[in-house]
Amino acid sequence: QVQLVESGGGLVQTGGSLRLSCAASGSTFRPNAMAWYRQTPGKQREFVASLTSGDSIGYADSVKGRFTISRDNAKNTAYLQMNSLKPEDTAVYYCAAASSSQWYWGQGTQVTVSS
């Protein structure tokens, strides 16, 4: 059974940084892509960043230059380094992982940026 567990969320001031982690478990689970999404109340979940096994990386325009996605294949863990945070980055951040065209989701971690 595949599980994704996010951690690293919290409260930070404008301009601060946070690093989110997403640990994927499952004895044979080797995702070929991992991604981060975020959602605020009343809005659809939106794409933040993605990283494939071929090291293809994508970012939403709103986070380019501030966020960095990475992964440690040995640990089956993805990271999202978030710098220069803004109040509009406040959201629940979700990790997603894909394998064999199946997407799996974590439970989310809250990020709050105070002004």
mmCIF file of N, CA and C in Angstrom:
data_model
loop_
_atom_site.group_PDB
_atom_site.id
_atom_site.type_symbol
_atom_site.label_atom_id
_atom_site.label_comp_id
_atom_site.label_asym_id
_atom_site.label_seq_id
_atom_site.Cartn_x
_atom_site.Cartn_y
_atom_site.Cartn_z
ATOM 1 N N GLN A 1 0.847 -1.187 0.000
ATOM 2 C CA GLN A 1 0.000 0.000 0.000
ATOM 3 C C GLN A 1 0.887 1.244 0.000
ATOM 4 N N VAL A 2 0.567 2.170 -0.880
ATOM 5 C CA VAL A 2 1.354 3.389 -1.016
ATOM 6 C C VAL A 2 0.839 4.459 -0.069
ATOM 7 N N GLN A 3 1.765 5.093 0.609
ATOM 8 C CA GLN A 3 1.424 6.229 1.460
ATOM 9 C C GLN A 3 2.395 7.361 1.207
ATOM 10 N N LEU A 4 1.874 8.567 1.191
ATOM 11 C CA LEU A 4 2.695 9.768 1.092
ATOM 12 C C LEU A 4 2.469 10.582 2.355
ATOM 13 N N VAL A 5 3.552 10.945 3.015
ATOM 14 C CA VAL A 5 3.443 11.693 4.261
ATOM 15 C C VAL A 5 4.225 12.990 4.134
ATOM 16 N N GLU A 6 3.496 14.115 4.200
ATOM 17 C CA GLU A 6 4.136 15.427 4.122
ATOM 18 C C GLU A 6 4.503 15.908 5.519
ATOM 19 N N SER A 7 5.521 16.734 5.570
ATOM 20 C CA SER A 7 5.909 17.390 6.817
ATOM 21 C C SER A 7 6.634 18.686 6.476
ATOM 22 N N GLY A 8 6.799 19.533 7.480
ATOM 23 C CA GLY A 8 7.563 20.757 7.291
ATOM 24 C C GLY A 8 6.743 22.024 7.195
ATOM 25 N N GLY A 9 5.430 21.898 7.186
ATOM 26 C CA GLY A 9 4.592 23.093 7.134
ATOM 27 C C GLY A 9 4.638 23.845 8.455
ATOM 28 N N GLY A 10 4.065 25.037 8.445
ATOM 29 C CA GLY A 10 4.038 25.829 9.664
ATOM 30 C C GLY A 10 3.735 27.276 9.380
ATOM 31 N N LEU A 11 3.996 28.101 10.368
ATOM 32 C CA LEU A 11 3.753 29.539 10.286
ATOM 33 C C LEU A 11 5.089 30.257 10.096
ATOM 34 N N VAL A 12 5.116 31.151 9.120
ATOM 35 C CA VAL A 12 6.343 31.887 8.839
ATOM 36 C C VAL A 12 5.985 33.309 8.442
ATOM 37 N N GLN A 13 6.877 34.236 8.671
ATOM 38 C CA GLN A 13 6.627 35.621 8.286
ATOM 39 C C GLN A 13 6.933 35.834 6.802
ATOM 40 N N THR A 14 6.374 36.873 6.258
ATOM 41 C CA THR A 14 6.660 37.240 4.868
ATOM 42 C C THR A 14 8.168 37.371 4.660
ATOM 43 N N GLY A 15 8.636 36.758 3.576
ATOM 44 C CA GLY A 15 10.061 36.765 3.281
ATOM 45 C C GLY A 15 10.824 35.584 3.840
ATOM 46 N N GLY A 16 10.162 34.820 4.676
ATOM 47 C CA GLY A 16 10.804 33.673 5.296
ATOM 48 C C GLY A 16 10.848 32.456 4.391
ATOM 49 N N SER A 17 11.351 31.359 4.940
ATOM 50 C CA SER A 17 11.517 30.123 4.179
ATOM 51 C C SER A 17 10.978 28.934 4.949
ATOM 52 N N LEU A 18 10.548 27.949 4.194
ATOM 53 C CA LEU A 18 10.150 26.657 4.739
ATOM 54 C C LEU A 18 10.589 25.578 3.765
ATOM 55 N N ARG A 19 10.812 24.391 4.311
ATOM 56 C CA ARG A 19 11.135 23.243 3.466
ATOM 57 C C ARG A 19 10.151 22.132 3.762
ATOM 58 N N LEU A 20 9.378 21.773 2.759
ATOM 59 C CA LEU A 20 8.425 20.679 2.888
ATOM 60 C C LEU A 20 9.080 19.379 2.436
ATOM 61 N N SER A 21 8.692 18.304 3.102
ATOM 62 C CA SER A 21 9.167 16.974 2.735
ATOM 63 C C SER A 21 7.972 16.078 2.444
ATOM 64 N N CYS A 22 8.177 15.124 1.559
ATOM 65 C CA CYS A 22 7.143 14.144 1.226
ATOM 66 C C CYS A 22 7.805 12.785 1.130
ATOM 67 N N ALA A 23 7.533 11.953 2.104
ATOM 68 C CA ALA A 23 8.108 10.619 2.126
ATOM 69 C C ALA A 23 7.105 9.622 1.571
ATOM 70 N N ALA A 24 7.532 8.892 0.551
ATOM 71 C CA ALA A 24 6.674 7.883 -0.073
ATOM 72 C C ALA A 24 7.050 6.513 0.456
ATOM 73 N N SER A 25 6.069 5.784 0.932
ATOM 74 C CA SER A 25 6.324 4.445 1.455
ATOM 75 C C SER A 25 5.587 3.408 0.628
ATOM 76 N N GLY A 26 6.059 2.176 0.737
ATOM 77 C CA GLY A 26 5.514 1.110 -0.098
ATOM 78 C C GLY A 26 6.704 0.335 -0.605
ATOM 79 N N SER A 27 6.747 -0.948 -0.346
ATOM 80 C CA SER A 27 7.977 -1.721 -0.552
ATOM 81 C C SER A 27 8.479 -1.679 -1.989
ATOM 82 N N THR A 28 7.555 -1.602 -2.955
ATOM 83 C CA THR A 28 8.009 -1.617 -4.344
ATOM 84 C C THR A 28 7.672 -0.328 -5.066
ATOM 85 N N PHE A 29 7.283 0.683 -4.325
ATOM 86 C CA PHE A 29 6.841 1.933 -4.945
ATOM 87 C C PHE A 29 8.031 2.753 -5.371
ATOM 88 N N ARG A 30 8.107 3.019 -6.668
ATOM 89 C CA ARG A 30 9.164 3.856 -7.225
ATOM 90 C C ARG A 30 8.499 4.839 -8.185
ATOM 91 N N PRO A 31 8.068 5.974 -7.680
ATOM 92 C CA PRO A 31 7.333 6.911 -8.519
ATOM 93 C C PRO A 31 8.178 7.445 -9.668
ATOM 94 N N ASN A 32 7.565 7.610 -10.836
ATOM 95 C CA ASN A 32 8.294 8.205 -11.952
ATOM 96 C C ASN A 32 8.077 9.710 -12.023
ATOM 97 N N ALA A 33 7.233 10.224 -11.155
ATOM 98 C CA ALA A 33 7.080 11.678 -11.050
ATOM 99 C C ALA A 33 6.560 12.009 -9.661
ATOM 100 N N MET A 34 7.005 13.135 -9.160
ATOM 101 C CA MET A 34 6.483 13.639 -7.891
ATOM 102 C C MET A 34 6.172 15.119 -8.066
ATOM 103 N N ALA A 35 5.179 15.565 -7.353
ATOM 104 C CA ALA A 35 4.721 16.934 -7.557
ATOM 105 C C ALA A 35 4.171 17.512 -6.270
ATOM 106 N N TRP A 36 4.047 18.823 -6.266
ATOM 107 C CA TRP A 36 3.423 19.547 -5.164
ATOM 108 C C TRP A 36 2.270 20.380 -5.718
ATOM 109 N N TYR A 37 1.184 20.353 -4.987
ATOM 110 C CA TYR A 37 0.018 21.174 -5.286
ATOM 111 C C TYR A 37 -0.360 21.923 -4.016
ATOM 112 N N ARG A 38 -1.203 22.920 -4.162
ATOM 113 C CA ARG A 38 -1.685 23.626 -2.984
ATOM 114 C C ARG A 38 -3.137 24.036 -3.173
ATOM 115 N N GLN A 39 -3.797 24.256 -2.061
ATOM 116 C CA GLN A 39 -5.225 24.590 -2.111
ATOM 117 C C GLN A 39 -5.581 25.508 -0.959
ATOM 118 N N THR A 40 -6.375 26.522 -1.281
ATOM 119 C CA THR A 40 -6.924 27.403 -0.264
ATOM 120 C C THR A 40 -8.432 27.213 -0.231
ATOM 121 N N PRO A 41 -9.073 27.561 0.879
ATOM 122 C CA PRO A 41 -10.516 27.338 1.009
ATOM 123 C C PRO A 41 -11.307 27.996 -0.118
ATOM 124 N N GLY A 42 -12.206 27.234 -0.697
ATOM 125 C CA GLY A 42 -13.059 27.762 -1.749
ATOM 126 C C GLY A 42 -12.440 27.796 -3.128
ATOM 127 N N LYS A 43 -11.204 27.346 -3.242
ATOM 128 C CA LYS A 43 -10.526 27.356 -4.540
ATOM 129 C C LYS A 43 -10.103 25.950 -4.930
ATOM 130 N N GLN A 44 -9.887 25.784 -6.246
ATOM 131 C CA GLN A 44 -9.418 24.489 -6.726
ATOM 132 C C GLN A 44 -7.955 24.282 -6.356
ATOM 133 N N ARG A 45 -7.611 23.026 -6.247
ATOM 134 C CA ARG A 45 -6.211 22.692 -6.005
ATOM 135 C C ARG A 45 -5.391 23.127 -7.220
ATOM 136 N N GLU A 46 -4.252 23.760 -6.965
ATOM 137 C CA GLU A 46 -3.443 24.260 -8.068
ATOM 138 C C GLU A 46 -2.043 23.670 -8.043
ATOM 139 N N PHE A 47 -1.499 23.523 -9.238
ATOM 140 C CA PHE A 47 -0.171 22.982 -9.417
ATOM 141 C C PHE A 47 0.875 23.957 -8.901
ATOM 142 N N VAL A 48 1.911 23.410 -8.248
ATOM 143 C CA VAL A 48 3.009 24.241 -7.758
ATOM 144 C C VAL A 48 4.313 23.868 -8.463
ATOM 145 N N ALA A 49 4.667 22.574 -8.410
ATOM 146 C CA ALA A 49 5.940 22.150 -8.996
ATOM 147 C C ALA A 49 5.905 20.652 -9.231
ATOM 148 N N SER A 50 6.728 20.189 -10.178
ATOM 149 C CA SER A 50 6.812 18.761 -10.455
ATOM 150 C C SER A 50 8.224 18.393 -10.868
ATOM 151 N N LEU A 51 8.532 17.109 -10.673
ATOM 152 C CA LEU A 51 9.857 16.583 -11.007
ATOM 153 C C LEU A 51 9.689 15.138 -11.442
ATOM 154 N N THR A 52 10.172 14.835 -12.643
ATOM 155 C CA THR A 52 10.052 13.472 -13.139
ATOM 156 C C THR A 52 11.342 12.690 -12.876
ATOM 157 N N SER A 53 11.269 11.393 -13.104
ATOM 158 C CA SER A 53 12.449 10.549 -12.928
ATOM 159 C C SER A 53 13.533 10.897 -13.932
ATOM 160 N N GLY A 54 13.145 11.548 -15.028
ATOM 161 C CA GLY A 54 14.121 12.011 -16.013
ATOM 162 C C GLY A 54 14.626 13.403 -15.718
ATOM 163 N N ASP A 55 14.330 13.884 -14.503
ATOM 164 C CA ASP A 55 14.778 15.199 -14.043
ATOM 165 C C ASP A 55 14.165 16.354 -14.822
ATOM 166 N N SER A 56 13.007 16.140 -15.394
ATOM 167 C CA SER A 56 12.274 17.240 -15.998
ATOM 168 C C SER A 56 11.524 17.966 -14.886
ATOM 169 N N ILE A 57 11.705 19.282 -14.809
ATOM 170 C CA ILE A 57 11.137 20.064 -13.711
ATOM 171 C C ILE A 57 10.197 21.124 -14.259
ATOM 172 N N GLY A 58 9.115 21.329 -13.556
ATOM 173 C CA GLY A 58 8.165 22.375 -13.929
ATOM 174 C C GLY A 58 7.702 23.138 -12.709
ATOM 175 N N TYR A 59 7.447 24.421 -12.883
ATOM 176 C CA TYR A 59 6.970 25.273 -11.799
ATOM 177 C C TYR A 59 5.800 26.121 -12.278
ATOM 178 N N ALA A 60 4.916 26.414 -11.355
ATOM 179 C CA ALA A 60 3.902 27.415 -11.628
ATOM 180 C C ALA A 60 4.587 28.778 -11.725
ATOM 181 N N ASP A 61 4.046 29.640 -12.560
ATOM 182 C CA ASP A 61 4.659 30.961 -12.735
ATOM 183 C C ASP A 61 4.758 31.716 -11.413
ATOM 184 N N SER A 62 3.783 31.501 -10.556
ATOM 185 C CA SER A 62 3.721 32.252 -9.305
ATOM 186 C C SER A 62 4.834 31.906 -8.327
ATOM 187 N N VAL A 63 5.514 30.778 -8.540
ATOM 188 C CA VAL A 63 6.552 30.368 -7.596
ATOM 189 C C VAL A 63 7.935 30.294 -8.234
ATOM 190 N N LYS A 64 8.026 30.499 -9.534
ATOM 191 C CA LYS A 64 9.316 30.428 -10.218
ATOM 192 C C LYS A 64 10.313 31.402 -9.601
ATOM 193 N N GLY A 65 11.528 30.899 -9.371
ATOM 194 C CA GLY A 65 12.565 31.735 -8.787
ATOM 195 C C GLY A 65 12.534 31.776 -7.276
ATOM 196 N N ARG A 66 11.458 31.254 -6.675
ATOM 197 C CA ARG A 66 11.359 31.264 -5.212
ATOM 198 C C ARG A 66 11.314 29.856 -4.629
ATOM 199 N N PHE A 67 10.685 28.935 -5.341
ATOM 200 C CA PHE A 67 10.546 27.559 -4.861
ATOM 201 C C PHE A 67 11.455 26.638 -5.672
ATOM 202 N N THR A 68 11.937 25.596 -5.004
ATOM 203 C CA THR A 68 12.766 24.600 -5.665
ATOM 204 C C THR A 68 12.301 23.204 -5.266
ATOM 205 N N ILE A 69 12.014 22.385 -6.259
ATOM 206 C CA ILE A 69 11.623 21.002 -6.008
ATOM 207 C C ILE A 69 12.838 20.108 -6.203
ATOM 208 N N SER A 70 12.948 19.091 -5.371
ATOM 209 C CA SER A 70 14.046 18.139 -5.496
ATOM 210 C C SER A 70 13.575 16.799 -4.941
ATOM 211 N N ARG A 71 14.365 15.770 -5.150
ATOM 212 C CA ARG A 71 14.015 14.461 -4.612
ATOM 213 C C ARG A 71 15.281 13.691 -4.281
ATOM 214 N N ASP A 72 15.125 12.821 -3.310
ATOM 215 C CA ASP A 72 16.182 11.891 -2.921
ATOM 216 C C ASP A 72 15.648 10.504 -3.250
ATOM 217 N N ASN A 73 16.115 9.934 -4.346
ATOM 218 C CA ASN A 73 15.585 8.649 -4.795
ATOM 219 C C ASN A 73 15.873 7.534 -3.794
ATOM 220 N N ALA A 74 17.004 7.616 -3.137
ATOM 221 C CA ALA A 74 17.361 6.577 -2.173
ATOM 222 C C ALA A 74 16.369 6.549 -1.008
ATOM 223 N N LYS A 75 15.853 7.731 -0.665
ATOM 224 C CA LYS A 75 14.897 7.824 0.446
ATOM 225 C C LYS A 75 13.456 7.856 -0.036
ATOM 226 N N ASN A 76 13.253 7.853 -1.360
ATOM 227 C CA ASN A 76 11.895 7.959 -1.906
ATOM 228 C C ASN A 76 11.176 9.182 -1.336
ATOM 229 N N THR A 77 11.900 10.279 -1.288
ATOM 230 C CA THR A 77 11.393 11.496 -0.673
ATOM 231 C C THR A 77 11.562 12.683 -1.614
ATOM 232 N N ALA A 78 10.530 13.506 -1.672
ATOM 233 C CA ALA A 78 10.579 14.742 -2.436
ATOM 234 C C ALA A 78 10.573 15.923 -1.480
ATOM 235 N N TYR A 79 11.134 17.013 -1.938
ATOM 236 C CA TYR A 79 11.231 18.215 -1.105
ATOM 237 C C TYR A 79 10.733 19.420 -1.889
ATOM 238 N N LEU A 80 10.269 20.396 -1.161
ATOM 239 C CA LEU A 80 9.930 21.680 -1.765
ATOM 240 C C LEU A 80 10.539 22.761 -0.886
ATOM 241 N N GLN A 81 11.600 23.359 -1.362
ATOM 242 C CA GLN A 81 12.216 24.473 -0.659
ATOM 243 C C GLN A 81 11.502 25.748 -1.082
ATOM 244 N N MET A 82 10.956 26.453 -0.119
ATOM 245 C CA MET A 82 10.165 27.642 -0.404
ATOM 246 C C MET A 82 10.853 28.844 0.237
ATOM 247 N N ASN A 83 11.304 29.758 -0.594
ATOM 248 C CA ASN A 83 11.977 30.974 -0.125
ATOM 249 C C ASN A 83 11.150 32.198 -0.502
ATOM 250 N N SER A 84 11.470 33.305 0.138
ATOM 251 C CA SER A 84 10.783 34.576 -0.141
ATOM 252 C C SER A 84 9.270 34.403 -0.112
ATOM 253 N N LEU A 85 8.804 33.769 0.921
ATOM 254 C CA LEU A 85 7.369 33.451 1.005
ATOM 255 C C LEU A 85 6.525 34.712 1.124
ATOM 256 N N LYS A 86 5.341 34.625 0.526
ATOM 257 C CA LYS A 86 4.395 35.731 0.512
ATOM 258 C C LYS A 86 3.084 35.281 1.150
ATOM 259 N N PRO A 87 2.286 36.216 1.649
ATOM 260 C CA PRO A 87 0.986 35.828 2.228
ATOM 261 C C PRO A 87 0.134 35.012 1.251
ATOM 262 N N GLU A 88 0.231 35.284 -0.037
ATOM 263 C CA GLU A 88 -0.561 34.542 -1.013
ATOM 264 C C GLU A 88 -0.075 33.110 -1.212
ATOM 265 N N ASP A 89 1.032 32.739 -0.601
ATOM 266 C CA ASP A 89 1.473 31.346 -0.617
ATOM 267 C C ASP A 89 0.785 30.528 0.466
ATOM 268 N N THR A 90 0.030 31.184 1.326
ATOM 269 C CA THR A 90 -0.689 30.478 2.373
ATOM 270 C C THR A 90 -1.673 29.491 1.765
ATOM 271 N N ALA A 91 -1.561 28.231 2.174
ATOM 272 C CA ALA A 91 -2.409 27.172 1.616
ATOM 273 C C ALA A 91 -2.080 25.859 2.317
ATOM 274 N N VAL A 92 -2.897 24.864 2.020
ATOM 275 C CA VAL A 92 -2.537 23.491 2.368
ATOM 276 C C VAL A 92 -1.768 22.933 1.174
ATOM 277 N N TYR A 93 -0.595 22.433 1.432
ATOM 278 C CA TYR A 93 0.267 21.901 0.380
ATOM 279 C C TYR A 93 0.177 20.378 0.372
ATOM 280 N N TYR A 94 -0.057 19.848 -0.822
ATOM 281 C CA TYR A 94 -0.208 18.411 -1.002
ATOM 282 C C TYR A 94 0.907 17.859 -1.880
ATOM 283 N N CYS A 95 1.403 16.726 -1.477
ATOM 284 C CA CYS A 95 2.367 15.991 -2.276
ATOM 285 C C CYS A 95 1.613 14.978 -3.129
ATOM 286 N N ALA A 96 2.083 14.776 -4.344
ATOM 287 C CA ALA A 96 1.514 13.779 -5.232
ATOM 288 C C ALA A 96 2.640 12.988 -5.877
ATOM 289 N N ALA A 97 2.371 11.715 -6.135
ATOM 290 C CA ALA A 97 3.366 10.867 -6.772
ATOM 291 C C ALA A 97 2.682 9.965 -7.784
ATOM 292 N N ALA A 98 3.347 9.770 -8.912
ATOM 293 C CA ALA A 98 2.763 8.983 -9.992
ATOM 294 C C ALA A 98 3.603 7.756 -10.272
ATOM 295 N N SER A 99 2.916 6.653 -10.498
ATOM 296 C CA SER A 99 3.571 5.420 -10.887
ATOM 297 C C SER A 99 2.586 4.606 -11.709
ATOM 298 N N SER A 100 3.013 4.200 -12.906
ATOM 299 C CA SER A 100 2.155 3.416 -13.797
ATOM 300 C C SER A 100 0.814 4.097 -14.031
ATOM 301 N N SER A 101 0.874 5.402 -14.263
ATOM 302 C CA SER A 101 -0.309 6.218 -14.566
ATOM 303 C C SER A 101 -1.282 6.343 -13.406
ATOM 304 N N GLN A 102 -0.875 5.912 -12.229
ATOM 305 C CA GLN A 102 -1.702 6.051 -11.031
ATOM 306 C C GLN A 102 -1.119 7.156 -10.170
ATOM 307 N N TRP A 103 -1.981 8.091 -9.765
ATOM 308 C CA TRP A 103 -1.537 9.171 -8.897
ATOM 309 C C TRP A 103 -1.954 8.896 -7.463
ATOM 310 N N TYR A 104 -1.040 9.191 -6.568
ATOM 311 C CA TYR A 104 -1.285 9.045 -5.140
ATOM 312 C C TYR A 104 -1.093 10.409 -4.486
ATOM 313 N N TRP A 105 -1.848 10.631 -3.390
ATOM 314 C CA TRP A 105 -1.829 11.932 -2.730
ATOM 315 C C TRP A 105 -1.550 11.786 -1.245
ATOM 316 N N GLY A 106 -0.867 12.791 -0.706
ATOM 317 C CA GLY A 106 -0.681 12.869 0.722
ATOM 318 C C GLY A 106 -1.854 13.565 1.390
ATOM 319 N N GLN A 107 -1.771 13.718 2.692
ATOM 320 C CA GLN A 107 -2.880 14.286 3.456
ATOM 321 C C GLN A 107 -2.816 15.803 3.529
ATOM 322 N N GLY A 108 -1.686 16.372 3.145
ATOM 323 C CA GLY A 108 -1.534 17.821 3.134
ATOM 324 C C GLY A 108 -0.865 18.356 4.389
ATOM 325 N N THR A 109 -0.190 19.479 4.215
ATOM 326 C CA THR A 109 0.428 20.167 5.346
ATOM 327 C C THR A 109 0.165 21.662 5.187
ATOM 328 N N GLN A 110 -0.212 22.304 6.282
ATOM 329 C CA GLN A 110 -0.601 23.712 6.235
ATOM 330 C C GLN A 110 0.628 24.612 6.237
ATOM 331 N N VAL A 111 0.630 25.559 5.328
ATOM 332 C CA VAL A 111 1.644 26.611 5.302
ATOM 333 C C VAL A 111 0.920 27.944 5.453
ATOM 334 N N THR A 112 1.316 28.712 6.443
ATOM 335 C CA THR A 112 0.708 30.016 6.684
ATOM 336 C C THR A 112 1.802 31.071 6.701
ATOM 337 N N VAL A 113 1.631 32.076 5.857
ATOM 338 C CA VAL A 113 2.604 33.159 5.775
ATOM 339 C C VAL A 113 1.942 34.425 6.288
ATOM 340 N N SER A 114 2.474 34.956 7.364
ATOM 341 C CA SER A 114 1.892 36.155 7.969
ATOM 342 C C SER A 114 2.505 37.409 7.360
ATOM 343 N N SER A 115 1.677 38.453 7.276
ATOM 344 C CA SER A 115 2.149 39.712 6.674
ATOM 345 C C SER A 115 2.717 40.643 7.729
#
